[in-house]
PDB file of C-alpha atoms in Angstrom:
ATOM      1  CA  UNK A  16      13.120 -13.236   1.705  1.00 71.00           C
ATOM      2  CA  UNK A  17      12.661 -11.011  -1.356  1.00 94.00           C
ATOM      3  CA  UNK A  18      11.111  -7.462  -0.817  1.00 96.00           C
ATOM      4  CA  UNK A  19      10.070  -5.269  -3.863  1.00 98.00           C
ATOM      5  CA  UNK A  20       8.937  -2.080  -3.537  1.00 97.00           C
ATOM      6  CA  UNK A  21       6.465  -1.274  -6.796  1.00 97.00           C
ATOM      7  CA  UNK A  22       6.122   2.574  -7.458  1.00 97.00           C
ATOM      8  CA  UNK A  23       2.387   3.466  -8.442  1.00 95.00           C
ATOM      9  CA  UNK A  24       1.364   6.152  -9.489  1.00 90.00           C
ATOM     10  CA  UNK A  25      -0.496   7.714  -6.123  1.00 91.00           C
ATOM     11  CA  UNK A  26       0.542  10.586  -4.011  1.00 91.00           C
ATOM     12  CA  UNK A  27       3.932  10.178  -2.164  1.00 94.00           C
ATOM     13  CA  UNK A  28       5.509  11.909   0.832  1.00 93.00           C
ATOM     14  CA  UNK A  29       8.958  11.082   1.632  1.00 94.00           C
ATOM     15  CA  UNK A  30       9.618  10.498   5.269  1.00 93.00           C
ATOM     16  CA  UNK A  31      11.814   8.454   7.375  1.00 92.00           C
ATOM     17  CA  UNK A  32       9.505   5.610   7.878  1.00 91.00           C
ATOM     18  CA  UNK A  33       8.919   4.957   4.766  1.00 94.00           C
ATOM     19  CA  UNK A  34      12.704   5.359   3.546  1.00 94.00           C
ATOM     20  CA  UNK A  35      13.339   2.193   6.637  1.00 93.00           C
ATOM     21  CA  UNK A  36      10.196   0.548   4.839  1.00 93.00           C
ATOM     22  CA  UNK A  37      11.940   0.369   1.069  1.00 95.00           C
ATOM     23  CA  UNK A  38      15.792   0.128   2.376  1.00 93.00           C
ATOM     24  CA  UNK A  39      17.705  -2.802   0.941  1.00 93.00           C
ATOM     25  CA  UNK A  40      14.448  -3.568  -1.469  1.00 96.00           C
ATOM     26  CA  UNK A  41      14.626  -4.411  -5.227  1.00 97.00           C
ATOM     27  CA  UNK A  42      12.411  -1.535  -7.357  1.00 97.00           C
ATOM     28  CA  UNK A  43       9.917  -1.622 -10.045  1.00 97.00           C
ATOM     29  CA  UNK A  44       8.274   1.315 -11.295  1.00 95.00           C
ATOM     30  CA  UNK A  45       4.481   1.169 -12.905  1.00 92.00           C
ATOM     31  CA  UNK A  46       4.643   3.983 -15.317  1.00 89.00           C
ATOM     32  CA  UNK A  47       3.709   7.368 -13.698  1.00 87.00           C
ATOM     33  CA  UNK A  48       5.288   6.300 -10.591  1.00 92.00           C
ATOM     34  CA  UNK A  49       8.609   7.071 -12.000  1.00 92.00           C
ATOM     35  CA  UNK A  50       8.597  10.600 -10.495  1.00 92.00           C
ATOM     36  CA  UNK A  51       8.952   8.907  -6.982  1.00 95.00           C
ATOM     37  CA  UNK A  52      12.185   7.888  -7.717  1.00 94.00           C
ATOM     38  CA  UNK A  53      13.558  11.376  -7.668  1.00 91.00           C
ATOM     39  CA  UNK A  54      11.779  11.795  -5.060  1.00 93.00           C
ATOM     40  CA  UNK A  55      13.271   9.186  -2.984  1.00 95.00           C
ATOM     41  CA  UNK A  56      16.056   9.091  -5.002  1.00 94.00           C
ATOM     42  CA  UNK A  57      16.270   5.518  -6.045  1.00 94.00           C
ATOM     43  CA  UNK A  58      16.803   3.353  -9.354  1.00 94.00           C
ATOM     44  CA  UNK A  59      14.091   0.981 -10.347  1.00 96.00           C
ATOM     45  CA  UNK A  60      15.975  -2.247 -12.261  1.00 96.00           C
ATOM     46  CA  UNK A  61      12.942  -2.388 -14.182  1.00 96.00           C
ATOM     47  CA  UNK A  62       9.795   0.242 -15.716  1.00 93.00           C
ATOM     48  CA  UNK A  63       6.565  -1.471 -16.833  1.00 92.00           C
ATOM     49  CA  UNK A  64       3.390  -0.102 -18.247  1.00 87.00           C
ATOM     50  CA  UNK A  65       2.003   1.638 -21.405  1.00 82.00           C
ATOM     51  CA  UNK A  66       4.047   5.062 -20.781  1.00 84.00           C
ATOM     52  CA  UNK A  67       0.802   6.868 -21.495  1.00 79.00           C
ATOM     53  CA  UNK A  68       0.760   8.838 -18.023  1.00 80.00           C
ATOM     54  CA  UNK A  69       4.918   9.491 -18.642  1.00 79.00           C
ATOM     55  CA  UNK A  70       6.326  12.944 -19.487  1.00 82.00           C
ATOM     56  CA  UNK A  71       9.243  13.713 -22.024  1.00 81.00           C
ATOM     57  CA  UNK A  72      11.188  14.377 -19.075  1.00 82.00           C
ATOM     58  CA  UNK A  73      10.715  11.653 -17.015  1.00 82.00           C
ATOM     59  CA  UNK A  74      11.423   9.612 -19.419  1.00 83.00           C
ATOM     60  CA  UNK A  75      14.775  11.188 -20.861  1.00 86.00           C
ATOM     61  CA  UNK A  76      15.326  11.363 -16.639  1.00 83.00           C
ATOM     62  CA  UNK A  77      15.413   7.585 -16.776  1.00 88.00           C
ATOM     63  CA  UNK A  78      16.369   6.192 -19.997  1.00 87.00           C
ATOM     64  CA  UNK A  79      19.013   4.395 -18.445  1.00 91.00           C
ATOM     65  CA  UNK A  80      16.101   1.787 -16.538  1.00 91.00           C
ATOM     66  CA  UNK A  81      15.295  -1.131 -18.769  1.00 92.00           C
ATOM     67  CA  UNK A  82      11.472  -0.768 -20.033  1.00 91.00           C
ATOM     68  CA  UNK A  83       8.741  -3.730 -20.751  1.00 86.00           C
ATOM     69  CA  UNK A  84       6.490  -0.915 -22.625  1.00 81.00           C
ATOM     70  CA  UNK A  85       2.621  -2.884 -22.951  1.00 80.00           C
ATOM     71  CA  UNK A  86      -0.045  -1.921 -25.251  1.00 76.00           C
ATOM     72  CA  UNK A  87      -2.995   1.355 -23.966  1.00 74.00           C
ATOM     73  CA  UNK A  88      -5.100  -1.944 -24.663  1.00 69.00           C
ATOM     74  CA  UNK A  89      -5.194  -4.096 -22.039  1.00 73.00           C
ATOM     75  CA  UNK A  90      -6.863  -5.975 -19.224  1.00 67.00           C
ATOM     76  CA  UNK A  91      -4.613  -4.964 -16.674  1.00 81.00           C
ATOM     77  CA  UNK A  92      -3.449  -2.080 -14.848  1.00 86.00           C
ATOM     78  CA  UNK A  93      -0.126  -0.482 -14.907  1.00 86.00           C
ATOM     79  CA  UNK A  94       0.105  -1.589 -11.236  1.00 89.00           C
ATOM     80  CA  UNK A  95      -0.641  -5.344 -11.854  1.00 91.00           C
ATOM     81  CA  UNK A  96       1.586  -5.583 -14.614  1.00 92.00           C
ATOM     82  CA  UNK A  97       4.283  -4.210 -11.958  1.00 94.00           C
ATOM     83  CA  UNK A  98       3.321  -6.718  -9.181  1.00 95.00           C
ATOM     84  CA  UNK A  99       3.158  -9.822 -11.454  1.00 94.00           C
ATOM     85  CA  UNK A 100       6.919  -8.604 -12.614  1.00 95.00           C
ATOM     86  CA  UNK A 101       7.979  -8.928  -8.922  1.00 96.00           C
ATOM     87  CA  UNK A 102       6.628 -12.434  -8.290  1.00 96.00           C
ATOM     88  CA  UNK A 103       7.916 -13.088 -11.394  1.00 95.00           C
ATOM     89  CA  UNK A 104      11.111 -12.443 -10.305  1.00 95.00           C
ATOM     90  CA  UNK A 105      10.820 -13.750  -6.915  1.00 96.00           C
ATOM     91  CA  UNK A 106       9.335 -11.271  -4.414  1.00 97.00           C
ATOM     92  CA  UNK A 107       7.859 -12.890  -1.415  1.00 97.00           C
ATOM     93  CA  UNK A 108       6.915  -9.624  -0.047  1.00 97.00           C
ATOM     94  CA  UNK A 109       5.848  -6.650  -1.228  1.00 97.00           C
ATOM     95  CA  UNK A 110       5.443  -2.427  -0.341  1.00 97.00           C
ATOM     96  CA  UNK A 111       3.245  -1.046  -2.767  1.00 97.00           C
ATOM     97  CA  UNK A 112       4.275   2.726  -2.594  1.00 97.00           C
ATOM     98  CA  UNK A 113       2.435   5.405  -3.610  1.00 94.00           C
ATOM     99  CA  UNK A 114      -0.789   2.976  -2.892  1.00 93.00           C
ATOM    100  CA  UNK A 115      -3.038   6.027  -1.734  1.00 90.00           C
ATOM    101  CA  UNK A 116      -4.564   9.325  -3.465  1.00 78.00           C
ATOM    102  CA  UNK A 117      -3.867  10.636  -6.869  1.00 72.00           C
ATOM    103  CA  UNK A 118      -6.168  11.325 -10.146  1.00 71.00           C
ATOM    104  CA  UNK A 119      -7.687   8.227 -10.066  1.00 75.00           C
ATOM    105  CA  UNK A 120      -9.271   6.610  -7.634  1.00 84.00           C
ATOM    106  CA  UNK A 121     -10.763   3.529  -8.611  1.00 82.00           C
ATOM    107  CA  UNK A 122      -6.998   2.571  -9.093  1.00 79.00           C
ATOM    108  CA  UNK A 123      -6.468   3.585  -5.350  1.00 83.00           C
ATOM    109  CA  UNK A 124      -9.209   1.065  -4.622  1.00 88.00           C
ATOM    110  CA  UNK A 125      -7.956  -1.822  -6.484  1.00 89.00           C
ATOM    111  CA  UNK A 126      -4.713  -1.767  -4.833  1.00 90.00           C
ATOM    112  CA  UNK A 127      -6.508  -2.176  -1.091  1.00 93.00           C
ATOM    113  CA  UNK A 128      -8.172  -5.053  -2.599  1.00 93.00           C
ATOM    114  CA  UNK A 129      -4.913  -6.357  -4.634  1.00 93.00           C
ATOM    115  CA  UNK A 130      -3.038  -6.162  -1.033  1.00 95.00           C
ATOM    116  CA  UNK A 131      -5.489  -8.277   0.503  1.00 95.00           C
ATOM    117  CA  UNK A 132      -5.473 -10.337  -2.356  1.00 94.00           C
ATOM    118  CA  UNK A 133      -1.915 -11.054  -2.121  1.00 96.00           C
ATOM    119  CA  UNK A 134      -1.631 -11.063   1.968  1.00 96.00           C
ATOM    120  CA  UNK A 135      -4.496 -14.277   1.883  1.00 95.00           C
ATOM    121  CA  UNK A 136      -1.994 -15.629  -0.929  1.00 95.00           C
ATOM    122  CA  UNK A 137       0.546 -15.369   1.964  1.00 95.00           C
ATOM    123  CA  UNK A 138       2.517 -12.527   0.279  1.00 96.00           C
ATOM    124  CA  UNK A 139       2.740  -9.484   3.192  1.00 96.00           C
ATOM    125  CA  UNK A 140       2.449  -6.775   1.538  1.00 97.00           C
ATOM    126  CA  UNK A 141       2.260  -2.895   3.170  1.00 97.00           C
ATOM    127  CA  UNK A 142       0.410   0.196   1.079  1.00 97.00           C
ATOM    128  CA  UNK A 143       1.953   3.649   2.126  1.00 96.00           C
ATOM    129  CA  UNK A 144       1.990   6.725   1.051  1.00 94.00           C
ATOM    130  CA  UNK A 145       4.730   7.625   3.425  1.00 93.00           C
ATOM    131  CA  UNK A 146       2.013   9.708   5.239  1.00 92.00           C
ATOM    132  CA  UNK A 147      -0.307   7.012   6.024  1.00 94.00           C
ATOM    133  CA  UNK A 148       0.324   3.114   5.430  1.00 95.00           C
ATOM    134  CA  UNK A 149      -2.099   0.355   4.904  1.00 96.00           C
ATOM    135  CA  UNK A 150      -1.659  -3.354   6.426  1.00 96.00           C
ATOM    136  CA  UNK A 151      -4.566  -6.131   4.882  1.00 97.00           C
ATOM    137  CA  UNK A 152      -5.790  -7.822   8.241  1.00 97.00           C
ATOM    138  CA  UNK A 153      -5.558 -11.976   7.764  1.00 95.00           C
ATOM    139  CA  UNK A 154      -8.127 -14.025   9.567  1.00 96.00           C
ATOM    140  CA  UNK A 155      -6.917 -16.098  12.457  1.00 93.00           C
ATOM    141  CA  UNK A 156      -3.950 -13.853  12.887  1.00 93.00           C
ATOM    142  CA  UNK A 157      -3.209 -11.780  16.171  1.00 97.00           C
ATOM    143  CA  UNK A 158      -1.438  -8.437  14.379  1.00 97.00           C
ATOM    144  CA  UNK A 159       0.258  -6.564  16.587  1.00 96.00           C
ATOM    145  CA  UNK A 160       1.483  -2.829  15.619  1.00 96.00           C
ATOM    146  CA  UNK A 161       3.918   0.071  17.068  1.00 94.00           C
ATOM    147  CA  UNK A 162       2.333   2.962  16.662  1.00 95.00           C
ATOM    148  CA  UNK A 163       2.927   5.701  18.502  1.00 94.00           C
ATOM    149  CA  UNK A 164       0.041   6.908  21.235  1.00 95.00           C
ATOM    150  CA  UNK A 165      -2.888   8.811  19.522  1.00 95.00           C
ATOM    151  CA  UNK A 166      -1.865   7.738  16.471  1.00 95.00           C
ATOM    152  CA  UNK A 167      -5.013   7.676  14.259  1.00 96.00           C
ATOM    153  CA  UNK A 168      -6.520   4.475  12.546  1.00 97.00           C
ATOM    154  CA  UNK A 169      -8.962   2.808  10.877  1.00 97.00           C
ATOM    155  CA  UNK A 170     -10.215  -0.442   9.760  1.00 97.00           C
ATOM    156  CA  UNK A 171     -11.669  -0.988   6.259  1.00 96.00           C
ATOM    157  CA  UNK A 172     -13.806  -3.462   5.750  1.00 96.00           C
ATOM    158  CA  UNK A 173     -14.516  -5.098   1.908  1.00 95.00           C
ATOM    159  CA  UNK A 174     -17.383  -7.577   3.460  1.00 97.00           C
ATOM    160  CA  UNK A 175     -18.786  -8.375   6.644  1.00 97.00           C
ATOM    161  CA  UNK A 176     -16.399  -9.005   9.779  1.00 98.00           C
ATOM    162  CA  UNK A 177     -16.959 -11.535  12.418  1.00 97.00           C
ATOM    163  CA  UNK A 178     -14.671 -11.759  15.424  1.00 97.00           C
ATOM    164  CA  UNK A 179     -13.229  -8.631  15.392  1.00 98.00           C
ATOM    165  CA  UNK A 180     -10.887  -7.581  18.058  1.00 98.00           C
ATOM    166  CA  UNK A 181      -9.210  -4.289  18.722  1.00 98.00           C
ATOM    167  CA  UNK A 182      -6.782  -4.179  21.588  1.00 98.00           C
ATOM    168  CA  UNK A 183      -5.111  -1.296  22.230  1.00 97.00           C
ATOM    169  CA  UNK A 184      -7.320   1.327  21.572  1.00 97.00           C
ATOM    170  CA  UNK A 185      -9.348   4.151  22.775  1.00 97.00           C
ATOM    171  CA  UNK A 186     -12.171   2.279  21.656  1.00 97.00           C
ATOM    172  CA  UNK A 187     -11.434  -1.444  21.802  1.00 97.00           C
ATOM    173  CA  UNK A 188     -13.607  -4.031  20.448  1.00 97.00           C
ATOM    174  CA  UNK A 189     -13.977  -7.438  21.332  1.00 97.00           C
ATOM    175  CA  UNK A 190     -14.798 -10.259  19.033  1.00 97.00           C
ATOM    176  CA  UNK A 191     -17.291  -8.288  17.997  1.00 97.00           C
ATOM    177  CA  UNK A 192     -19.167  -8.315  14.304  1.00 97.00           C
ATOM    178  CA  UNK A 193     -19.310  -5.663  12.115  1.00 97.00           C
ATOM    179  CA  UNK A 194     -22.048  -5.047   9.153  1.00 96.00           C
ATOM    180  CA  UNK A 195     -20.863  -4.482   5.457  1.00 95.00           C
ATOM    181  CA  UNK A 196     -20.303  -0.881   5.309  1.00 93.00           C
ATOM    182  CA  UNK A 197     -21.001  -0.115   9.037  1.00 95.00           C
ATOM    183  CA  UNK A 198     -18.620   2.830  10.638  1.00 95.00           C
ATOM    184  CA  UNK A 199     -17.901   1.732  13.596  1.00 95.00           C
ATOM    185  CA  UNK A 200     -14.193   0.795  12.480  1.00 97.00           C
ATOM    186  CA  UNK A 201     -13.632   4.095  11.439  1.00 95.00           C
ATOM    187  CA  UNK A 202     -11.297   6.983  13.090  1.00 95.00           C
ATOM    188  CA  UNK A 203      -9.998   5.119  16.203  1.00 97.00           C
ATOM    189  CA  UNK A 204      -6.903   6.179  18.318  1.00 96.00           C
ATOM    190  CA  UNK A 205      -4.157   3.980  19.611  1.00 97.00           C
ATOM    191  CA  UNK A 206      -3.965   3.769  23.126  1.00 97.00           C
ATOM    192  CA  UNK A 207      -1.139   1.489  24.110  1.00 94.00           C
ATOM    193  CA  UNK A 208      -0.062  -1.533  22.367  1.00 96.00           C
ATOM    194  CA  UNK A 209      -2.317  -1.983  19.093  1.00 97.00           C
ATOM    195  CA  UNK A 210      -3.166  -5.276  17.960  1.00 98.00           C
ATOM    196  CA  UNK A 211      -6.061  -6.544  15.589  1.00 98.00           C
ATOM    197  CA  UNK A 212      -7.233 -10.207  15.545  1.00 98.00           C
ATOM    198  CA  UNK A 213     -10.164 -10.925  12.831  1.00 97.00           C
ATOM    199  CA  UNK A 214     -11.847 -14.461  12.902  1.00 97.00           C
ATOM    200  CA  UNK A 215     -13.446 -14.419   9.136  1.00 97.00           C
ATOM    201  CA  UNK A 216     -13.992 -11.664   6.408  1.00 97.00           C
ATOM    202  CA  UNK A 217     -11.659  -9.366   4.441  1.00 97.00           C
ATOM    203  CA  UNK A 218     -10.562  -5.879   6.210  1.00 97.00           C
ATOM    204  CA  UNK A 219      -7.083  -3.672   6.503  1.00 97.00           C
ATOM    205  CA  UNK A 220      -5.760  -1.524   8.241  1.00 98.00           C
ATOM    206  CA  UNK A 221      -4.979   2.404   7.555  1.00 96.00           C
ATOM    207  CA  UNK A 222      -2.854   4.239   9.629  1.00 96.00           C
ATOM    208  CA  UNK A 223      -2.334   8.304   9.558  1.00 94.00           C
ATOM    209  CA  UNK A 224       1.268   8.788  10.473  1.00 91.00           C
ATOM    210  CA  UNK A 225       1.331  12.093   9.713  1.00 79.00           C
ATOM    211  CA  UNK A 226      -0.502  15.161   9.139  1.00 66.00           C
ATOM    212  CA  UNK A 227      -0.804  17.053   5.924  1.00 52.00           C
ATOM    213  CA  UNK A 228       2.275  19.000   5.438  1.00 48.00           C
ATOM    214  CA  UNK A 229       1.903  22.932   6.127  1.00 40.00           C
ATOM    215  CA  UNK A 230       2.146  25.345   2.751  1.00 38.00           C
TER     216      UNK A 230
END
C-alpha cells in the first residue's frame, strides 16, 4: 500500500488525529497548499499547479521541493493535477488534506465529489481538515467508524439514497431511502458503535471532531 497525502489549498487545523492520519505518507502539494507544510511541518517530494495563489515567501520557503509549474489555462484544477501525480506515482490510497473551507468553494465541492469518485474507483481516500474529516460511503459496504460518543455527523448525499442504514446513532436509520436533497441525514450524534451501510447512490460521510478553536 501507497498513501499520499495531497495538500489543497482549504483551511487546516493541525491536531493529533490528523498528524496519525498523514504519518509515514508520501506528500504532494497543489499550489496554495504549501503553507500547510509549515504548518505540519513536512516536505512535499513534489509541488504542482500554476503558482498563481503562491506568495514570494512561500515560495523562497520551499525552493528546495521540485516544481511541475502548469499553465493559468487549463481544464483542471490545481487539486486534480496533484491527485493524478499520486496515481501516477503509485498511490493506492489517498488523504486529501485541507479538503474543507477556504476562498473558494466550488473547489471545496469538487473534492467531495473527486473522493467519491476515486473511493467507487476503489482508491480510499479520507478529506480532513484536521477539525472535521470526510469518508465517501461505497454501496454494499458495512463502514464501521470510532468515533467518540456525541461526536457530531452527517451524511451528504450527491443523488438519491436507497438502503440506507445508520447504526449507532442517536437517530438510527434502517434501510431506509432518502430524497435528493432531503435533511434528514443531517446533524446526527454517535451513540455507540457507528456504522453506515448504503445499498445504491452516492453519499459521504462528515465528521466534526472538533470545535472551532477559541480566540
Amino acid at each position: 500500500m501507497s498513501r499520499f497525502a495531497i495538500l489543497l489549498g482549504g483551511e487546516l487545523r493541525r491536531t493529533p488525529e490528523l498528524d496519525a492520519q498523514i504519518a509515514g505518507a508520501r506528500v504532494i502539494a497543489a499550489d496554495s497548499g504549501m503553507r500547510h507544510a509549515e504548518t505540519l511541518r513536512i516536505t512535499p517530494e513534489l509541488w504542482t499547479g500554476d503558482f498563481d495563489s503562491v506568495s514570494d515567501g512561500l515560495s523562497e520557503a520551499f525552493a528546495h521541493v521540485p516544481r511541475e509549474v502548469h499553465p493559468r489555462d487549463k481544464d483542471k484544477t490545481d487539486g486534480d493535477i496533484a491527485i493524478e501525480a499520486a496515481l501516477g506515482l503509485g498511490a493506492t490510497s489517498l488523504v486529501l488534506v485541507g479538503a474543507f473551507g477556504g476562498a473558494r468553494p466550488d473547489h471545496g465541492y469538487l473534492h467531495l465529489t473527486q473522493a467519491v469518485r476515486l473511493a467507487e474507483a476503489g482508491v480510499p481516500t479520507l478529506l480532513t481538515s484536521g477539525a472535521q474529516e470526510g469518508q465517501p460511503l461505497t454501496t454494499g459496504h458495512r463502514h464501521s467508524f470510532d468515533y467518540a460518543e456525541g461526536t457530531l455527523f452527517s451524511i451528504l448525499a450527491f443523488t438519491a439514497l436507497s438502503g440506507l442504514t445508520v447504526e449507532g446513532a442517536k437517530w438510527p436509520l434502517d434501510a431506509v431511502g432518502v430524497p435528493f436533497g432531503s435533511s434528514l441525514t443531517l446533524s446526527n450524534e454517535v451513540h455507540g458503535q457507528l456504522a453506515v451501510t448504503l445499498r445504491k447512490g452516492r453519499a459521504l460521510i462528515i465528521v466534526h471532531l472538533h470545535g472551532p478553536e477559541k480566540g
